[in-house]
Amino acid sequence: MKLITQKLVGLLFLAALNPTTALAQTEPKVEYFDISDVRLTRSAFKHAEDMDIQYLLALNPDRLLAPYLKGAGLEPKADNYPNWENTGLDGHIGGHYLSALSFMYAATGNEEIGRRLDYVLSELKRCQDTAGDGYLCGVPDGRKMWKEIEQGNVRAATFGLNDRWVPLYNIHKTYAGLRDAYLVAHREEAKDMLIKLTDWMERTTANLTDEQMQDMLRSEHGGLNETFADVAAITGNKRYLKLAHRFSHEIILNPLLKQEDKLTGIHANTQIPKVIGFKRIADIEKNNEWSKAADFFWQTVVNNRSITIGGNSVYEHFHPADNFESMRTSEQGPETCNTYNMLRLTKLLYATSADAKYMDYYERALFNHILSTQDPVQGGFVYFTPMRSGHYRVYSQPQTSFWCCVGSGLENHARYGEMIYAHKGNDQLYVNLFIPSTLEWGDINIEQSTSFPDEEGTSVTVTSKKGKNKKFTLNIRVPEWVNANELLLTINGKTEKVEISDGYVKINRSWKDGDKLHISMPMHLRAIDMPDHSHNYSFLYGPIVLASRMGTQRQDGMFADDSRGGHIAQGPRLSLQNMPVIVGSTDDILSHISKTDGKMEFTLKGVSPENYEGMKLEPFYRIHESRYMAYWPVLSASEVQKRQEEVARQESIAQALEARTADKVTCGEQQPESDHFVKMEWSETGNDGGVQWRETRQWFSYRMKTNGRKVTAVRIAFRPENNRDARVLIGDTEIGLFATAPNGIIKLPVKSDIIGKSETVTLKIAKGNKNITPHIYEVRLITDNP
């Protein structure tokens, strides 16, 4: 409790700096327990926690630490891990690893995890001590880059900074890891390391103007504003709050302050950590406007841009809120990191509101997305969770896969205990999630026993450590999926009156040792349309999203290798033409579903084609290593034939093009470009109606593969404009100039001697006779024949 007290002192100190600011929505309404006070008991969550321990211990810390030792000029004890860890984002998993170890040690007390935590901290301290100025970073050749920044030489792009792959995002993971090691795992040395690293960043950016800072923040930078605000709270020093403001990206903040949704087309997970920072700063300095901005963002993303599992975005970007077509067709559906960060934002918003609506979202996203992103059989984490019917997920492997969602995945399954309970002082206890667990709360223990969601309710037993009665109010969340009139409450077997206030069943009494409460919460089927109201429905039983297994055929790359694109499920995309649809009216969708008595098993009828009649539904989080379906189109009988014909036509065109494609890059999207080692000079990205683009006043290039095929043309999709043109080069050879083309598609022939037998070529797009290129959407290397 000592560290929590120090943190609160910092909060009070900073609140005094601005006493006239409105206090609404920034004062804590509830407090969270230290995660070490909570222990999971037998459940799917406990199993996921145990699997995560295995994964954490399977990783070699010396390989994760190698980038840091190199950055300090020390000899590494082992080679970098592959994948993102030796291709530019070196060291980012190390920061996540430190956070995950901290949470897991606090959540379980596992001694080996504790020893691993201490070792990683000691090695990082050795690196920082060697640096001598607080520096601690794994960015390749980072000293040179940071020196350029310090001197005012800032060359920022959306996913790059001074020719490095998102170094600010990278170093944020180190900051967050040190913070968690101190606040969560109570490692005192981490506090000193965190402050030294923060002082280093303050000095590095001290001479940058506000304009230069905002320009630099165009580059993805994680939640640096949040961590600097945390340092301000820990130390009580307002200098660090100023630094947090300096790292707050105004181009994202300002529309939110005006309650404007300007999110379409931008990289989703770049923005969510920024908003977490806005809220953290707001809570510290009692800034109601920033708090409202963060809440507006949350409302917009949750209500308008998220699907039923709680996830959002396609190809990592926010698509138009009124068009979820890409969500239904893409193999790159919601990204796990997005939901990881949305839950962190939700935690902050709930703390200052105690509004149960935040917990309704938290529960849905936790059960249906986060829990579903770890393979319960083999272990491993998921990057994309496709909503394309009949597709599948890819799972990481400990020695090959080092994506961002591996980093957040390591943390996710160590954090399950942090939101089950909350309290207000010593007389209000909140039960927010129905997860089997125990809680130590002063002189009493709380045990929650349930097999939820198979059991439609939960039990809470109170045990007094000293045998004395304790008077307090027990608040049980009334979830949005339950009919309050159907709640049944018993205490020690006796039925009690249900009293509901502010979204909670409230039981105020003097609790004695052994008292047992049980609350029955009948669950019901619901059908929820996609937010664009396209008549594509997901089925839920209570908060649980239901889905259907669709076979195990051709799940190519289901267990990822170390390739840059290994996180994407690149196996055959089953034809949507042949996917089942519900034939009928949207008014009676639920009449198509029947439940097996006493089980979380359901049968769906009234489906076309007939071979899918009677398909089985089950909780989505229980489906693994399988193709699946989680959304069903609802069509009238007359619409079914028209849909099948149009889908067949579109898919035939798309499949023909894919068959002729040796390699492709979607321009302006982080992973496709980083997987193809994008380089550039004076280049920008943006979106046209949700479609990403890249343009340049000089050039940009990709390393592309022929994959053993005879490439005969480069196919480019772009927006034709009379005052723009572009040259296309392979290596040093120019193959064509373009400005306009029918439908914005041009194919430039490639002579056989230009590529020859090369497996890898550099494709460059440069400005032509005009000052700037068109918006380039996509480039492909294609062949004459499939």
PDB file of N, CA and C in Angstrom, residues 379-442:
ATOM      1  N   GLY A 379      -1.092 -22.488 -27.003  1.00  0.00           N
ATOM      2  CA  GLY A 379      -0.567 -21.193 -26.615  1.00  0.00           C
ATOM      3  C   GLY A 379      -0.357 -20.342 -27.855  1.00  0.00           C
ATOM      4  N   GLY A 380       0.010 -19.102 -27.671  1.00  0.00           N
ATOM      5  CA  GLY A 380       0.213 -18.208 -28.805  1.00  0.00           C
ATOM      6  C   GLY A 380      -0.887 -17.177 -28.889  1.00  0.00           C
ATOM      7  N   PHE A 381      -0.549 -16.019 -29.451  1.00  0.00           N
ATOM      8  CA  PHE A 381      -1.431 -14.854 -29.462  1.00  0.00           C
ATOM      9  C   PHE A 381      -1.849 -14.486 -30.876  1.00  0.00           C
ATOM     10  N   VAL A 382      -2.978 -13.803 -30.969  1.00  0.00           N
ATOM     11  CA  VAL A 382      -3.597 -13.445 -32.239  1.00  0.00           C
ATOM     12  C   VAL A 382      -3.409 -11.956 -32.503  1.00  0.00           C
ATOM     13  N   TYR A 383      -3.079 -11.621 -33.718  1.00  0.00           N
ATOM     14  CA  TYR A 383      -2.980 -10.218 -34.153  1.00  0.00           C
ATOM     15  C   TYR A 383      -4.337  -9.747 -34.676  1.00  0.00           C
ATOM     16  N   PHE A 384      -4.764 -10.313 -35.807  1.00  0.00           N
ATOM     17  CA  PHE A 384      -6.057  -9.963 -36.401  1.00  0.00           C
ATOM     18  C   PHE A 384      -7.091 -11.039 -36.087  1.00  0.00           C
ATOM     19  N   THR A 385      -8.311 -10.602 -35.795  1.00  0.00           N
ATOM     20  CA  THR A 385      -9.443 -11.512 -35.620  1.00  0.00           C
ATOM     21  C   THR A 385     -10.426 -11.244 -36.747  1.00  0.00           C
ATOM     22  N   PRO A 386     -10.280 -11.933 -37.875  1.00  0.00           N
ATOM     23  CA  PRO A 386     -11.121 -11.620 -39.034  1.00  0.00           C
ATOM     24  C   PRO A 386     -12.599 -11.867 -38.759  1.00  0.00           C
ATOM     25  N   MET A 387     -13.422 -10.986 -39.276  1.00  0.00           N
ATOM     26  CA  MET A 387     -14.866 -11.195 -39.285  1.00  0.00           C
ATOM     27  C   MET A 387     -15.334 -11.667 -40.651  1.00  0.00           C
ATOM     28  N   ARG A 388     -14.410 -11.914 -41.546  1.00  0.00           N
ATOM     29  CA  ARG A 388     -14.767 -12.501 -42.840  1.00  0.00           C
ATOM     30  C   ARG A 388     -15.247 -13.926 -42.596  1.00  0.00           C
ATOM     31  N   SER A 389     -16.438 -14.240 -43.022  1.00  0.00           N
ATOM     32  CA  SER A 389     -17.013 -15.559 -42.796  1.00  0.00           C
ATOM     33  C   SER A 389     -16.156 -16.639 -43.427  1.00  0.00           C
ATOM     34  N   GLY A 390     -15.883 -17.692 -42.658  1.00  0.00           N
ATOM     35  CA  GLY A 390     -15.117 -18.819 -43.156  1.00  0.00           C
ATOM     36  C   GLY A 390     -13.619 -18.645 -43.061  1.00  0.00           C
ATOM     37  N   HIS A 391     -13.150 -17.545 -42.459  1.00  0.00           N
ATOM     38  CA  HIS A 391     -11.698 -17.370 -42.347  1.00  0.00           C
ATOM     39  C   HIS A 391     -11.228 -17.827 -40.964  1.00  0.00           C
ATOM     40  N   TYR A 392      -9.975 -17.547 -40.641  1.00  0.00           N
ATOM     41  CA  TYR A 392      -9.378 -18.124 -39.435  1.00  0.00           C
ATOM     42  C   TYR A 392      -8.354 -17.160 -38.843  1.00  0.00           C
ATOM     43  N   ARG A 393      -7.811 -17.511 -37.688  1.00  0.00           N
ATOM     44  CA  ARG A 393      -6.796 -16.689 -37.012  1.00  0.00           C
ATOM     45  C   ARG A 393      -5.432 -17.363 -37.072  1.00  0.00           C
ATOM     46  N   VAL A 394      -4.406 -16.527 -36.932  1.00  0.00           N
ATOM     47  CA  VAL A 394      -3.020 -16.988 -36.852  1.00  0.00           C
ATOM     48  C   VAL A 394      -2.529 -16.797 -35.420  1.00  0.00           C
ATOM     49  N   TYR A 395      -1.753 -17.786 -34.916  1.00  0.00           N
ATOM     50  CA  TYR A 395      -1.233 -17.728 -33.550  1.00  0.00           C
ATOM     51  C   TYR A 395       0.288 -17.579 -33.574  1.00  0.00           C
ATOM     52  N   SER A 396       0.790 -16.741 -32.686  1.00  0.00           N
ATOM     53  CA  SER A 396       2.233 -16.556 -32.563  1.00  0.00           C
ATOM     54  C   SER A 396       2.882 -17.788 -31.971  1.00  0.00           C
ATOM     55  N   GLN A 397       4.193 -17.881 -32.153  1.00  0.00           N
ATOM     56  CA  GLN A 397       5.015 -18.899 -31.497  1.00  0.00           C
ATOM     57  C   GLN A 397       6.156 -18.191 -30.759  1.00  0.00           C
ATOM     58  N   PRO A 398       6.553 -18.725 -29.605  1.00  0.00           N
ATOM     59  CA  PRO A 398       7.495 -17.986 -28.753  1.00  0.00           C
ATOM     60  C   PRO A 398       8.816 -17.623 -29.401  1.00  0.00           C
ATOM     61  N   GLN A 399       9.324 -18.436 -30.310  1.00  0.00           N
ATOM     62  CA  GLN A 399      10.656 -18.174 -30.856  1.00  0.00           C
ATOM     63  C   GLN A 399      10.645 -17.517 -32.231  1.00  0.00           C
ATOM     64  N   THR A 400       9.446 -17.258 -32.779  1.00  0.00           N
ATOM     65  CA  THR A 400       9.394 -16.709 -34.139  1.00  0.00           C
ATOM     66  C   THR A 400       8.650 -15.388 -34.246  1.00  0.00           C
ATOM     67  N   SER A 401       7.735 -15.121 -33.341  1.00  0.00           N
ATOM     68  CA  SER A 401       6.733 -14.072 -33.582  1.00  0.00           C
ATOM     69  C   SER A 401       6.871 -12.951 -32.561  1.00  0.00           C
ATOM     70  N   PHE A 402       7.101 -11.730 -33.053  1.00  0.00           N
ATOM     71  CA  PHE A 402       7.328 -10.603 -32.144  1.00  0.00           C
ATOM     72  C   PHE A 402       6.610  -9.352 -32.648  1.00  0.00           C
ATOM     73  N   TRP A 403       5.303  -9.536 -32.850  1.00  0.00           N
ATOM     74  CA  TRP A 403       4.456  -8.439 -33.296  1.00  0.00           C
ATOM     75  C   TRP A 403       4.018  -7.613 -32.084  1.00  0.00           C
ATOM     76  N   CYS A 404       3.404  -6.470 -32.366  1.00  0.00           N
ATOM     77  CA  CYS A 404       2.869  -5.638 -31.283  1.00  0.00           C
ATOM     78  C   CYS A 404       1.841  -6.414 -30.459  1.00  0.00           C
ATOM     79  N   CYS A 405       1.034  -7.240 -31.113  1.00  0.00           N
ATOM     80  CA  CYS A 405      -0.027  -7.973 -30.408  1.00  0.00           C
ATOM     81  C   CYS A 405       0.519  -9.165 -29.627  1.00  0.00           C
ATOM     82  N   VAL A 406       1.777  -9.520 -29.849  1.00  0.00           N
ATOM     83  CA  VAL A 406       2.437 -10.451 -28.944  1.00  0.00           C
ATOM     84  C   VAL A 406       2.785  -9.717 -27.657  1.00  0.00           C
ATOM     85  N   GLY A 407       3.279  -8.485 -27.797  1.00  0.00           N
ATOM     86  CA  GLY A 407       3.595  -7.695 -26.615  1.00  0.00           C
ATOM     87  C   GLY A 407       2.388  -7.432 -25.749  1.00  0.00           C
ATOM     88  N   SER A 408       1.314  -6.926 -26.341  1.00  0.00           N
ATOM     89  CA  SER A 408       0.095  -6.682 -25.556  1.00  0.00           C
ATOM     90  C   SER A 408      -0.534  -7.998 -25.131  1.00  0.00           C
ATOM     91  N   GLY A 409      -0.353  -9.058 -25.943  1.00  0.00           N
ATOM     92  CA  GLY A 409      -0.881 -10.369 -25.571  1.00  0.00           C
ATOM     93  C   GLY A 409      -0.227 -10.916 -24.318  1.00  0.00           C
ATOM     94  N   LEU A 410       1.083 -10.731 -24.190  1.00  0.00           N
ATOM     95  CA  LEU A 410       1.778 -11.152 -22.973  1.00  0.00           C
ATOM     96  C   LEU A 410       1.160 -10.494 -21.746  1.00  0.00           C
ATOM     97  N   GLU A 411       0.730  -9.250 -21.900  1.00  0.00           N
ATOM     98  CA  GLU A 411       0.127  -8.523 -20.791  1.00  0.00           C
ATOM     99  C   GLU A 411      -1.330  -8.907 -20.554  1.00  0.00           C
ATOM    100  N   ASN A 412      -2.086  -9.071 -21.635  1.00  0.00           N
ATOM    101  CA  ASN A 412      -3.539  -9.257 -21.512  1.00  0.00           C
ATOM    102  C   ASN A 412      -3.916 -10.336 -20.514  1.00  0.00           C
ATOM    103  N   HIS A 413      -3.250 -11.477 -20.613  1.00  0.00           N
ATOM    104  CA  HIS A 413      -3.686 -12.636 -19.837  1.00  0.00           C
ATOM    105  C   HIS A 413      -3.071 -12.655 -18.439  1.00  0.00           C
ATOM    106  N   ALA A 414      -2.308 -11.600 -18.136  1.00  0.00           N
ATOM    107  CA  ALA A 414      -1.808 -11.392 -16.773  1.00  0.00           C
ATOM    108  C   ALA A 414      -2.632 -10.346 -16.029  1.00  0.00           C
ATOM    109  N   ARG A 415      -3.598  -9.724 -16.721  1.00  0.00           N
ATOM    110  CA  ARG A 415      -4.304  -8.573 -16.161  1.00  0.00           C
ATOM    111  C   ARG A 415      -5.766  -8.859 -15.855  1.00  0.00           C
ATOM    112  N   TYR A 416      -6.168 -10.105 -15.920  1.00  0.00           N
ATOM    113  CA  TYR A 416      -7.588 -10.406 -15.772  1.00  0.00           C
ATOM    114  C   TYR A 416      -8.156 -10.004 -14.409  1.00  0.00           C
ATOM    115  N   GLY A 417      -7.306  -9.951 -13.390  1.00  0.00           N
ATOM    116  CA  GLY A 417      -7.815  -9.660 -12.052  1.00  0.00           C
ATOM    117  C   GLY A 417      -8.016  -8.197 -11.741  1.00  0.00           C
ATOM    118  N   GLU A 418      -7.621  -7.291 -12.640  1.00  0.00           N
ATOM    119  CA  GLU A 418      -7.582  -5.884 -12.244  1.00  0.00           C
ATOM    120  C   GLU A 418      -8.934  -5.189 -12.213  1.00  0.00           C
ATOM    121  N   MET A 419      -9.962  -5.736 -12.889  1.00  0.00           N
ATOM    122  CA  MET A 419     -11.252  -5.042 -12.937  1.00  0.00           C
ATOM    123  C   MET A 419     -12.416  -5.878 -12.404  1.00  0.00           C
ATOM    124  N   ILE A 420     -12.138  -7.037 -11.843  1.00  0.00           N
ATOM    125  CA  ILE A 420     -13.233  -7.861 -11.311  1.00  0.00           C
ATOM    126  C   ILE A 420     -13.912  -7.142 -10.159  1.00  0.00           C
ATOM    127  N   TYR A 421     -13.112  -6.499  -9.307  1.00  0.00           N
ATOM    128  CA  TYR A 421     -13.630  -5.832  -8.114  1.00  0.00           C
ATOM    129  C   TYR A 421     -13.150  -4.382  -8.078  1.00  0.00           C
ATOM    130  N   ALA A 422     -13.898  -3.561  -7.358  1.00  0.00           N
ATOM    131  CA  ALA A 422     -13.487  -2.196  -7.034  1.00  0.00           C
ATOM    132  C   ALA A 422     -14.089  -1.865  -5.671  1.00  0.00           C
ATOM    133  N   HIS A 423     -13.675  -0.757  -5.119  1.00  0.00           N
ATOM    134  CA  HIS A 423     -14.230  -0.373  -3.816  1.00  0.00           C
ATOM    135  C   HIS A 423     -14.264   1.142  -3.701  1.00  0.00           C
ATOM    136  N   LYS A 424     -15.042   1.610  -2.753  1.00  0.00           N
ATOM    137  CA  LYS A 424     -15.081   3.025  -2.394  1.00  0.00           C
ATOM    138  C   LYS A 424     -14.905   3.089  -0.894  1.00  0.00           C
ATOM    139  N   GLY A 425     -13.722   3.506  -0.475  1.00  0.00           N
ATOM    140  CA  GLY A 425     -13.413   3.500   0.946  1.00  0.00           C
ATOM    141  C   GLY A 425     -13.451   2.086   1.498  1.00  0.00           C
ATOM    142  N   ASN A 426     -13.867   1.977   2.743  1.00  0.00           N
ATOM    143  CA  ASN A 426     -13.941   0.678   3.407  1.00  0.00           C
ATOM    144  C   ASN A 426     -15.361   0.169   3.562  1.00  0.00           C
ATOM    145  N   ASP A 427     -16.318   0.863   2.932  1.00  0.00           N
ATOM    146  CA  ASP A 427     -17.707   0.458   3.152  1.00  0.00           C
ATOM    147  C   ASP A 427     -18.490   0.205   1.873  1.00  0.00           C
ATOM    148  N   GLN A 428     -17.817   0.223   0.711  1.00  0.00           N
ATOM    149  CA  GLN A 428     -18.493  -0.079  -0.552  1.00  0.00           C
ATOM    150  C   GLN A 428     -17.613  -1.018  -1.367  1.00  0.00           C
ATOM    151  N   LEU A 429     -18.138  -2.206  -1.666  1.00  0.00           N
ATOM    152  CA  LEU A 429     -17.426  -3.165  -2.499  1.00  0.00           C
ATOM    153  C   LEU A 429     -18.233  -3.417  -3.758  1.00  0.00           C
ATOM    154  N   TYR A 430     -17.560  -3.370  -4.917  1.00  0.00           N
ATOM    155  CA  TYR A 430     -18.211  -3.570  -6.213  1.00  0.00           C
ATOM    156  C   TYR A 430     -17.735  -4.880  -6.829  1.00  0.00           C
ATOM    157  N   VAL A 431     -18.695  -5.681  -7.281  1.00  0.00           N
ATOM    158  CA  VAL A 431     -18.393  -6.874  -8.074  1.00  0.00           C
ATOM    159  C   VAL A 431     -18.823  -6.570  -9.503  1.00  0.00           C
ATOM    160  N   ASN A 432     -17.840  -6.401 -10.384  1.00  0.00           N
ATOM    161  CA  ASN A 432     -18.104  -5.931 -11.742  1.00  0.00           C
ATOM    162  C   ASN A 432     -18.073  -7.023 -12.793  1.00  0.00           C
ATOM    163  N   LEU A 433     -17.260  -8.047 -12.579  1.00  0.00           N
ATOM    164  CA  LEU A 433     -17.127  -9.131 -13.553  1.00  0.00           C
ATOM    165  C   LEU A 433     -17.370 -10.448 -12.850  1.00  0.00           C
ATOM    166  N   PHE A 434     -17.985 -11.357 -13.563  1.00  0.00           N
ATOM    167  CA  PHE A 434     -18.383 -12.633 -12.977  1.00  0.00           C
ATOM    168  C   PHE A 434     -17.357 -13.692 -13.362  1.00  0.00           C
ATOM    169  N   ILE A 435     -16.203 -13.576 -12.705  1.00  0.00           N
ATOM    170  CA  ILE A 435     -15.054 -14.435 -12.966  1.00  0.00           C
ATOM    171  C   ILE A 435     -14.642 -15.090 -11.652  1.00  0.00           C
ATOM    172  N   PRO A 436     -14.529 -16.405 -11.601  1.00  0.00           N
ATOM    173  CA  PRO A 436     -14.145 -17.088 -10.351  1.00  0.00           C
ATOM    174  C   PRO A 436     -12.820 -16.547  -9.820  1.00  0.00           C
ATOM    175  N   SER A 437     -12.824 -16.128  -8.564  1.00  0.00           N
ATOM    176  CA  SER A 437     -11.647 -15.450  -8.015  1.00  0.00           C
ATOM    177  C   SER A 437     -11.809 -15.242  -6.522  1.00  0.00           C
ATOM    178  N   THR A 438     -10.703 -14.873  -5.892  1.00  0.00           N
ATOM    179  CA  THR A 438     -10.726 -14.491  -4.484  1.00  0.00           C
ATOM    180  C   THR A 438     -10.140 -13.087  -4.357  1.00  0.00           C
ATOM    181  N   LEU A 439     -10.576 -12.396  -3.308  1.00  0.00           N
ATOM    182  CA  LEU A 439     -10.127 -11.035  -3.047  1.00  0.00           C
ATOM    183  C   LEU A 439      -9.804 -10.886  -1.570  1.00  0.00           C
ATOM    184  N   GLU A 440      -8.651 -10.330  -1.287  1.00  0.00           N
ATOM    185  CA  GLU A 440      -8.311  -9.937   0.081  1.00  0.00           C
ATOM    186  C   GLU A 440      -8.613  -8.452   0.231  1.00  0.00           C
ATOM    187  N   TRP A 441      -9.525  -8.139   1.173  1.00  0.00           N
ATOM    188  CA  TRP A 441      -9.940  -6.754   1.390  1.00  0.00           C
ATOM    189  C   TRP A 441      -9.851  -6.457   2.884  1.00  0.00           C
ATOM    190  N   GLY A 442      -8.706  -5.994   3.285  1.00  0.00           N
ATOM    191  CA  GLY A 442      -8.522  -5.720   4.700  1.00  0.00           C
ATOM    192  C   GLY A 442      -8.664  -6.978   5.540  1.00  0.00           C
TER     193      GLY A 442
END
